[in-house]
Coordinates of C-alpha atoms and ligand atoms in Angstrom, one line a residue:
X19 CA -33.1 -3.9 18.1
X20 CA -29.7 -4.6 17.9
X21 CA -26.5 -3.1 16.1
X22 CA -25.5 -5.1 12.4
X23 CA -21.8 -5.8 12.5
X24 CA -20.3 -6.2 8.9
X25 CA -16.4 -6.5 8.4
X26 CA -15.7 -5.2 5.0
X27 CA -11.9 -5.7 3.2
X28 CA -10.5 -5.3 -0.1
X29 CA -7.9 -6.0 -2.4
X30 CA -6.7 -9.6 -0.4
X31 CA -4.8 -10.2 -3.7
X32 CA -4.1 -13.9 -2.4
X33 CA -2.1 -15.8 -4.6
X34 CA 0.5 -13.0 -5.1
X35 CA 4.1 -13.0 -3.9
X36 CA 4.8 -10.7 -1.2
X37 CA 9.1 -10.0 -1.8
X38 CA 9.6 -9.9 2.3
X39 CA 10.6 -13.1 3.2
X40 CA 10.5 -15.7 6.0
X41 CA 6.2 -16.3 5.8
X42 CA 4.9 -19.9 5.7
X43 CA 2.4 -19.1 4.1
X44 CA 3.0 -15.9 2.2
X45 CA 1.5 -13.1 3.8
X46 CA -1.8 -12.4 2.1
X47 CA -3.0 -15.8 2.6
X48 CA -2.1 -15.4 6.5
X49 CA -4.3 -12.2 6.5
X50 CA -7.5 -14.2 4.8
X51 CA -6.6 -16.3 7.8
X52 CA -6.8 -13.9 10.1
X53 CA -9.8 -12.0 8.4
X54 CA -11.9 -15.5 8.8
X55 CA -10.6 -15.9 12.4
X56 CA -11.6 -12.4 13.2
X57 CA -15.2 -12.7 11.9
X58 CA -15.6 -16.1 13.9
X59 CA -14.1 -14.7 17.3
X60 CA -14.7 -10.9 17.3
X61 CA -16.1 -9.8 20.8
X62 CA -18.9 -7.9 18.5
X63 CA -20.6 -11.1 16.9
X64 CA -20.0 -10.3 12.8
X65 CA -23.0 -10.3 10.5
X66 CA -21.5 -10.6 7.3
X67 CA -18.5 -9.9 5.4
X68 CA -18.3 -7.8 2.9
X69 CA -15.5 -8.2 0.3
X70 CA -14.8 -5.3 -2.3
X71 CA -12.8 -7.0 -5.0
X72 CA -9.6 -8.5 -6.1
X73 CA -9.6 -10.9 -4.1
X74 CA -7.9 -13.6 -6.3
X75 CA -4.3 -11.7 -7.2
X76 CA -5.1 -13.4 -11.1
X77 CA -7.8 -15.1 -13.2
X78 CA -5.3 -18.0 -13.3
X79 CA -5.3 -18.7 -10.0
X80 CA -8.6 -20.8 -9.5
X81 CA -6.6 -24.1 -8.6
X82 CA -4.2 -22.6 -6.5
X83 CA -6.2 -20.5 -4.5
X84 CA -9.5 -23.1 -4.6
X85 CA -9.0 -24.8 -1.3
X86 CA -8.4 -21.9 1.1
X87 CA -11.0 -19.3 -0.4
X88 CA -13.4 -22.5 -0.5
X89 CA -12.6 -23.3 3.6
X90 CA -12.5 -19.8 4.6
X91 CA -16.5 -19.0 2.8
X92 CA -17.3 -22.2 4.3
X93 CA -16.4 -21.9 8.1
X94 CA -18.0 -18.7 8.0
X95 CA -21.3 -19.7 6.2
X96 CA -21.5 -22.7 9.4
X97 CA -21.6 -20.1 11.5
X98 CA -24.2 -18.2 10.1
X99 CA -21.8 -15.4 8.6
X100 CA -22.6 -14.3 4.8
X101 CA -20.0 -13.1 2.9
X102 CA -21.2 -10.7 0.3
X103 CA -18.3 -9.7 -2.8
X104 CA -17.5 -8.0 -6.1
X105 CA -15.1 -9.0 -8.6
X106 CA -12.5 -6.8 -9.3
X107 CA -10.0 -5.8 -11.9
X108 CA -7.2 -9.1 -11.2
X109 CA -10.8 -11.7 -10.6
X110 CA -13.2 -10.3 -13.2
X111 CA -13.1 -14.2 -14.4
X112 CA -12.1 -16.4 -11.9
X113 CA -14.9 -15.1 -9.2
X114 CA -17.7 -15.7 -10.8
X115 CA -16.5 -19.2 -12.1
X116 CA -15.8 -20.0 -8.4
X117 CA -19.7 -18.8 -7.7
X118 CA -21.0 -20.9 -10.4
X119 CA -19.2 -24.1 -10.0
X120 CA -18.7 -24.1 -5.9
X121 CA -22.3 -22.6 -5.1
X122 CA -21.3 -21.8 -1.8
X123 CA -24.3 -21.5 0.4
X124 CA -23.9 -18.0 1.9
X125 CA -21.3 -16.8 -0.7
X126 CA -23.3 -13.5 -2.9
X127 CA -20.8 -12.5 -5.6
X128 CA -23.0 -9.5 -6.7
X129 CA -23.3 -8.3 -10.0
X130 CA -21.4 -10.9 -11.8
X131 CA -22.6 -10.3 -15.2
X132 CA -21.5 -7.0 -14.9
X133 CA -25.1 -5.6 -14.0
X134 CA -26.0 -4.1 -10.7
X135 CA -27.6 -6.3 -8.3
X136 CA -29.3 -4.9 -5.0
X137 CA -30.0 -7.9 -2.8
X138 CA -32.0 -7.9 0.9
X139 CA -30.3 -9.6 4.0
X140 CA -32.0 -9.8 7.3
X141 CA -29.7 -9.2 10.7
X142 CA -31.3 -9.7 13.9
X143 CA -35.0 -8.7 12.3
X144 CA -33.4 -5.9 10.4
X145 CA -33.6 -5.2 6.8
X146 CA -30.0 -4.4 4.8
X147 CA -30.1 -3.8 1.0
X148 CA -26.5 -3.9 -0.3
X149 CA -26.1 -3.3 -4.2
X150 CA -23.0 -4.1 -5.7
X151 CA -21.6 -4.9 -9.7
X152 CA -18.5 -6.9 -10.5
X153 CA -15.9 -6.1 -13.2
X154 CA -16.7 -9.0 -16.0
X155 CA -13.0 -8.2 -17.5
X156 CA -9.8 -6.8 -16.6
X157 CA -10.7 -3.4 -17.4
X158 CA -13.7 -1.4 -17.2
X159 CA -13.3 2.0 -19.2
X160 CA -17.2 3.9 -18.3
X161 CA -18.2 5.0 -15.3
X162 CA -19.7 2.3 -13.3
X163 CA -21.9 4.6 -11.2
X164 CA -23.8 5.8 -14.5
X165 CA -26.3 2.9 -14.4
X166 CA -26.8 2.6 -10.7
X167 CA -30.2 2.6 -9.4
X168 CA -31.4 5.4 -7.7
X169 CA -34.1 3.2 -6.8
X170 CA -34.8 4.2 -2.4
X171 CA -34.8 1.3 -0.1
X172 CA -38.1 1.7 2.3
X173 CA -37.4 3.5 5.3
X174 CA -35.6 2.8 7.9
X175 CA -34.0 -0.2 6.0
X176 CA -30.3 0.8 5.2
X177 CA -28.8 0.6 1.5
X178 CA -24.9 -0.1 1.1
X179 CA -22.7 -0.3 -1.9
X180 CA -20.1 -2.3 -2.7
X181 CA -17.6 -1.4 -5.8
X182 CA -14.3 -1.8 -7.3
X183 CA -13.4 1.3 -8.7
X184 CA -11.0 4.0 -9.5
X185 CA -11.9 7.2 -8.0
X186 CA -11.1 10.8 -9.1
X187 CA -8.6 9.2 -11.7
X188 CA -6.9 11.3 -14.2
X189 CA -8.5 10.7 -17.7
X190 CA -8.5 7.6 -19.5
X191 CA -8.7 5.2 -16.3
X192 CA -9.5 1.5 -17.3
X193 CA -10.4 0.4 -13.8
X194 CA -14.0 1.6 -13.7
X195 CA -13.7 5.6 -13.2
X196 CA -16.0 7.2 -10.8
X197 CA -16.0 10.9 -9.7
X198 CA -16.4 11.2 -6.0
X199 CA -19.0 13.9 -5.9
X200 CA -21.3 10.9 -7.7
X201 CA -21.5 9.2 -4.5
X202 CA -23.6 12.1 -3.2
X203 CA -26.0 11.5 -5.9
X204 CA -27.1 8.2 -5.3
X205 CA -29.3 7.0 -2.1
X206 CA -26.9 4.9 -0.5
X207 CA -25.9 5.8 2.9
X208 CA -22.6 3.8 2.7
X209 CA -19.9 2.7 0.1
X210 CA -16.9 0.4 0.7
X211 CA -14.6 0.5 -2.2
X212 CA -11.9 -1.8 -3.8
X213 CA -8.8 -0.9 -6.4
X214 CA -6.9 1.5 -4.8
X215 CA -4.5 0.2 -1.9
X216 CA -3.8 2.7 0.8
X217 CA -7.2 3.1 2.8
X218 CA -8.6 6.0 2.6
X219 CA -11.9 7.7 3.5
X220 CA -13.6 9.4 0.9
X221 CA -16.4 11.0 2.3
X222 CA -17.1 11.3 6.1
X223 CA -21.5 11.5 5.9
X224 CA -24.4 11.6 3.0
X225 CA -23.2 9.0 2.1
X226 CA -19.8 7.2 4.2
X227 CA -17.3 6.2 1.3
X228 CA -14.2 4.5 1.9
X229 CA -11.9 2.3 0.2
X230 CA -10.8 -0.3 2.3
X231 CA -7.1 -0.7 1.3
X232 CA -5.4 -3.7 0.8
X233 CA -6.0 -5.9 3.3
X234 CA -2.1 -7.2 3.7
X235 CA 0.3 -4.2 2.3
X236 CA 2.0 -6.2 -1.0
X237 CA 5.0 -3.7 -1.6
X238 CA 7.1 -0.8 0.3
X239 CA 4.6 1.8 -1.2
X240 CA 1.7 0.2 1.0
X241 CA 3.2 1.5 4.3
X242 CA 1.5 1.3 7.9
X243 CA -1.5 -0.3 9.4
X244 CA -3.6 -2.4 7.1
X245 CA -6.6 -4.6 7.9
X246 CA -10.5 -4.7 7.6
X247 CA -12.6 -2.1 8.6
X248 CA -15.7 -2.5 11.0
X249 CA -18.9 -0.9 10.3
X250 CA -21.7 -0.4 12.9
X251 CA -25.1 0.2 11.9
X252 CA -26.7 1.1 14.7
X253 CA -30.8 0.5 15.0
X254 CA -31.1 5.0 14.8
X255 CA -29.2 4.2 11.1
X256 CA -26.2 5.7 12.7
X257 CA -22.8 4.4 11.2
X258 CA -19.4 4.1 12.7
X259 CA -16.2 2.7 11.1
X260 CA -13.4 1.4 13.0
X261 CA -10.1 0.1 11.7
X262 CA -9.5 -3.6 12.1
X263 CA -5.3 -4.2 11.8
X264 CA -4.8 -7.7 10.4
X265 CA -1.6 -7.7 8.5
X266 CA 1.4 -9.8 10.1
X267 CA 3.7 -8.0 7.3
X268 CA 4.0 -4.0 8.2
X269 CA 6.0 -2.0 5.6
X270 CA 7.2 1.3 7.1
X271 CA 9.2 4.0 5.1
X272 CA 11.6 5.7 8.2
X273 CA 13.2 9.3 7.0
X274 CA 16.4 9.9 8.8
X275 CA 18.2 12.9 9.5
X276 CA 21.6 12.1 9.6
X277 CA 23.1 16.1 9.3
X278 CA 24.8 16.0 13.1
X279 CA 26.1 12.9 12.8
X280 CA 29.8 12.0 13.7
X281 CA 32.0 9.6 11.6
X282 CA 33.3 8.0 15.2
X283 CA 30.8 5.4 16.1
X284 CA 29.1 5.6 13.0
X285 CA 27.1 2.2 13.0
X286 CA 25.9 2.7 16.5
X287 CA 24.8 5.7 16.4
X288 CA 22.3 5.2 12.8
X289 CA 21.1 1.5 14.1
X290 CA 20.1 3.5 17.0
X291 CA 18.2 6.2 15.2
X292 CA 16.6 4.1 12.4
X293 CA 15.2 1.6 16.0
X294 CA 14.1 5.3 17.5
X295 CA 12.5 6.4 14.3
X296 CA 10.7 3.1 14.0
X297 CA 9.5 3.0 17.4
X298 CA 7.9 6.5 17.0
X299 CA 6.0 5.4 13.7
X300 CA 4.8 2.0 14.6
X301 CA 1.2 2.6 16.5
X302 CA -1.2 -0.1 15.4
X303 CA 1.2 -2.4 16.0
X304 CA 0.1 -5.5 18.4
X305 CA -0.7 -8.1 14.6
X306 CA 2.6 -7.5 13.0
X307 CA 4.5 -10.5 13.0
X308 CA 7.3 -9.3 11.0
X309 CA 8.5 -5.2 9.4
X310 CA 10.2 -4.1 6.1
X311 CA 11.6 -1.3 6.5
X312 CA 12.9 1.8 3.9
X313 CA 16.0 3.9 4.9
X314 CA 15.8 7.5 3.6
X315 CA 18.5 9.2 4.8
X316 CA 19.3 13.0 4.2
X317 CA 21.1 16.1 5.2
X318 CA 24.3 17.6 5.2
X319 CA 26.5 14.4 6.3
X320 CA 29.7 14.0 7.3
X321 CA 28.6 9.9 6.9
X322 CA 28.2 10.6 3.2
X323 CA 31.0 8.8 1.6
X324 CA 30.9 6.3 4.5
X325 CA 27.4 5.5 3.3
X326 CA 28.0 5.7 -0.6
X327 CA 30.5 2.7 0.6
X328 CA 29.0 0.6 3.6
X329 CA 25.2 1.7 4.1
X330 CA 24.6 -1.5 2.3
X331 CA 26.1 -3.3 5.4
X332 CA 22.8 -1.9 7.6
X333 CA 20.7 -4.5 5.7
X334 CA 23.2 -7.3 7.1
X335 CA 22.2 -7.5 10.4
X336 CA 21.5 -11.2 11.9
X337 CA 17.7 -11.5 13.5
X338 CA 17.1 -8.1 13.5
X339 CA 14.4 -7.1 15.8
X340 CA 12.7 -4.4 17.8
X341 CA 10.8 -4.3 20.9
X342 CA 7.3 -3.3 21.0
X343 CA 4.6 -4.2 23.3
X344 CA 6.3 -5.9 25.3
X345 CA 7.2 -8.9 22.5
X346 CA 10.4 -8.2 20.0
X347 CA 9.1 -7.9 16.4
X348 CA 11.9 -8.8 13.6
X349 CA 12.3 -6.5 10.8
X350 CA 14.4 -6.5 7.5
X351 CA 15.6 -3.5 5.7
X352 CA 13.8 -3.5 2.1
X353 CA 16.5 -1.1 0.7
X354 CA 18.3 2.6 1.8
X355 CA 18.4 5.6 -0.3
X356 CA 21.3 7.8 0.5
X357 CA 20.1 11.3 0.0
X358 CA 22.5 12.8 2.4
X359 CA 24.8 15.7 1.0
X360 CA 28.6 15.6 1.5
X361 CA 29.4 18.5 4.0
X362 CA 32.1 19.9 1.4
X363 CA 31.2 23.6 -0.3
X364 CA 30.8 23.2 -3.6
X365 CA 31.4 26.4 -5.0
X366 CA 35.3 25.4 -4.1
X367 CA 34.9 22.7 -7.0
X368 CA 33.4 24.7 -9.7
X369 CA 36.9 26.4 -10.5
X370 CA 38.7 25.1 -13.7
X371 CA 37.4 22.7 -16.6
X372 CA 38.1 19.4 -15.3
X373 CA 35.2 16.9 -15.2
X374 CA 35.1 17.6 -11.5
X375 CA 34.7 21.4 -12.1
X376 CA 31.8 20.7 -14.6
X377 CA 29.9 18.2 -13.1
X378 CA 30.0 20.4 -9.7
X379 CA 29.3 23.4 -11.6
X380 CA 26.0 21.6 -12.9
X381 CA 25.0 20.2 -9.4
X382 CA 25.4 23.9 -8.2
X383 CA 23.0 25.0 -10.8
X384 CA 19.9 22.5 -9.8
X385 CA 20.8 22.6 -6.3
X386 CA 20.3 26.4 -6.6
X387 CA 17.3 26.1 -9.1
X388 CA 15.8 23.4 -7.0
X389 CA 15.0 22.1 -10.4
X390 CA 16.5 20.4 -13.3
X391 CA 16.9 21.9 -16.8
X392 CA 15.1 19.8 -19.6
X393 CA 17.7 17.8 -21.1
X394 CA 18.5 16.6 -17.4
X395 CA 15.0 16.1 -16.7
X396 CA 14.6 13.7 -19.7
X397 CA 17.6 11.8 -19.0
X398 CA 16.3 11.0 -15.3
X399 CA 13.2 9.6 -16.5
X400 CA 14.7 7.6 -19.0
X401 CA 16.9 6.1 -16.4
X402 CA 13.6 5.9 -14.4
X403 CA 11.9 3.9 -17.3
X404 CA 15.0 1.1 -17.2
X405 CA 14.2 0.3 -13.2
X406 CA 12.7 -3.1 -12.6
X407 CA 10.8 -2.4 -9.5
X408 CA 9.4 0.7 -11.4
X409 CA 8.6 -1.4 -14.3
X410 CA 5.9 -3.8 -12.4
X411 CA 5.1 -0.8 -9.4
X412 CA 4.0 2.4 -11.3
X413 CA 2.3 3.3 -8.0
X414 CA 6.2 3.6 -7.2
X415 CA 7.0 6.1 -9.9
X416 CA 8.8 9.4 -7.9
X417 CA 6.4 12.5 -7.9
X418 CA 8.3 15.4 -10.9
X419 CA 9.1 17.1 -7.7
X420 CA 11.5 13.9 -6.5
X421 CA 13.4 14.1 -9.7
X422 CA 15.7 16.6 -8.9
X423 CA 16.4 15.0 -5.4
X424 CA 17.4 12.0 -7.0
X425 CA 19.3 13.4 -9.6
X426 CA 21.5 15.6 -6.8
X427 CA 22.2 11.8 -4.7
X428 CA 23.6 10.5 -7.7
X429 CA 25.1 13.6 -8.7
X430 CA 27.1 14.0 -5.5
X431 CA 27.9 10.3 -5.2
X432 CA 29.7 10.6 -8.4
X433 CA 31.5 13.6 -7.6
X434 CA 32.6 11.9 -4.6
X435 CA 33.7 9.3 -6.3
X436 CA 35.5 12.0 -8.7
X437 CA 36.9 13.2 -5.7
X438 CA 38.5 9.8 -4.6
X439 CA 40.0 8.7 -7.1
X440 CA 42.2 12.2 -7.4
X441 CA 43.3 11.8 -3.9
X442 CA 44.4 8.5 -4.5
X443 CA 46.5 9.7 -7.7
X444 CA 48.1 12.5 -6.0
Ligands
LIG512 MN1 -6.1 -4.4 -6.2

């Protein structure tokens, strides 16, 4: 007998617009490409592919996204190669319509009315149950895992699952809530999950869970390696999983310690550190076509009013790229937070009742606290509320603990600013 070779991904969202430039096509569509190419050339021959969801970024997208969902099922299903899907939360509609109307040979969205659906595949003269439901509308408020079959396949014949779902959520999840100790209940002896976008494995054995992440990162919180994962089932039953890297577009966060650095030779010295930083971080790193980088920089800075002014100017650079591999890979900087402190004491400033005094005497006080009073506290998530990036990313949202950090940066850029401007009048 022979080891079954399925290539499970997630969350391909194609249709959406990925904000990092220069792509012909856009970047999720390049990484259906490349999942498709993979299953078709992979040195371990690929039995199926299984898809966990959201793969259509909208409902609306049927026409749009027709002709390259249709192509990619159908070069596979010549070659033998099932591909086996849920619906998620952003398809619910358009999946099963593309099901009914298409009728892909090979193509098994399970599930689609929204009841489970176990079906048997044969691989090499093995048995493979996989059981899998769909979302049938954008939200899904019970616990999908509820009404789940605990139904045992016959021996020796392996039983996967396959769900879009939102696990350990905090209350009130409308993206099909599931607890992960329910896995343990259910007979099973793998899940691949869809919905949530950084990979992440769940549970290691009795049974394997993991979600897949998305299969091309779609925003700056989606950082490193992303791809399809390969799971072994070998003829004992025995899984393994291996990460499969597929995305051309790597975003990568970079937190830079700017406290030793010298005004002279400014520019040379951070380009030099953010290429270091990025060097360090980028394993994985042989399918990226193209990085988007975040600056975070921070300490005690000398730089720090040379930043508040220029740092944009980092982002300007022609044709930035970096060597890697032996093959320069460009990069473009998504945007630079400036959490540096200016090197100046501030207890000097807190004397006297000018605004300067007052708003140094405050900074003092959270800096000290290493947390902001109420009033403060409100005001920073109001200004939070108003950001546009925040508005559509709420994955994006800064943890309570970030508040204070953010308030300080702006705190100090505005004293510096303070500061300026009374030079200049003197
Ligand atoms: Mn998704």
């Amino acid at each position: 007998m022979t080891d079954i070779h399925l290539l499970c991904a997630a969350d391909l969202h194609l249709g959406r617009y990925v904000p990092a430039g220069h792509g012909q096509p856009p970047y999720p569509i390049q990484a259906w490409h490349r999942l498709v190419d993979h299953c078709l050339t992979s040195l371990q021959p690929i039995d199926a592919l299984l898809l966990a969801g959201d793969i259509f970024d909208k409902d609306a997208l049927y026409i749009e996204m027709y002709g390259l969902l249709r192509q990619g099922l159908c070069r596979l299903a010549d070659r033998g190669i099932a591909t086996i899907a849920v619906a998620g939360n952003h398809d619910a509609a358009v999946l099963a319509d593309f099901q009914r109307t298409l009728g892909i040979e090979n193509f098994h969205l399970l599930g689609a009315d929204g009841q489970w659906e176990r079906k048997a595949f044969n691989f090499h003269g093995r048995s493979l149950h996989i059981e899998g439901v769909s979302f049938t509308a954008s939200t899904l408020y019970s616990n999908p895992l509820h009404s789940c079959s605990r139904q045992k396949p016959p021996p020796d014949e392996p039983l996967l699952g396959l769900l879009h779902a939102d696990v350990d959520a905090p209350p009130g999840s409308c993206y099909g809530p599931v607890k992960s100790s329910d896995f343990a209940t259910l007979p099973h002896s793998a899940w691949l999950l869809g919905h949530i976008h950084t990979p992440r494995e769940i549970s290691h054995t009795q049974p394997f869970v993991r979600y897949c992440g998305s299969l091309q990162g779609l925003d700056i919180t989606e950082t490193g390696a992303h791809g399809a994962w390969l799971l072994t089932i070998a003829p004992t039953g025995a899984m393994a999983c291996t990460a499969i890297p597929l995305s051309p577009l790597r975003w990568e966060q970079l937190n830079i310690d700017l406290s030793d650095v010298e005004e002279a030779n400014w520019q040379a010295t951070v380009m030099r550190m953010v290429e270091t930083a990025l060097a360090e971080q980028l394993t994985d790193g042989a399918q990226v076509e193209r990085l988007a980088l975040r600056l975070n920089f921070y300490g005690r800075s000398p730089l720090f009013r040379i930043l508040r002014r220029d740092m944009q100017r980092l982002a300007n650079q022609e044709e930035a790229s970096i060597r890697h591999g032996g093959r320069w890979i460009p990069y473009s900087i998504e945007s630079i937070k400036n959490n540096t402190l200016p090197p100046r004491n501030l207890k000097q400033l807190t004397q006297g009742n000018d605004l300067i005094a007052v708003l140094a005497r405050q900074l003092l006080h959270c800096q000290e606290n290493g947390q902001l009073p109420p009033h403060l506290y409100t005001l920073v998530e109001e200004y939070l509320r108003c950001d546009p990036f925040l508005k559509q990313c709420s994955e994006a949202w800064p943890a309570e603990g970030e508040y204070c950090a953010l308030y300080l940066s702006q705190g100090f850029a505005l004293l510096d600013e303070l500061l300026e401007q009374k030079q200049d009048n003197l």
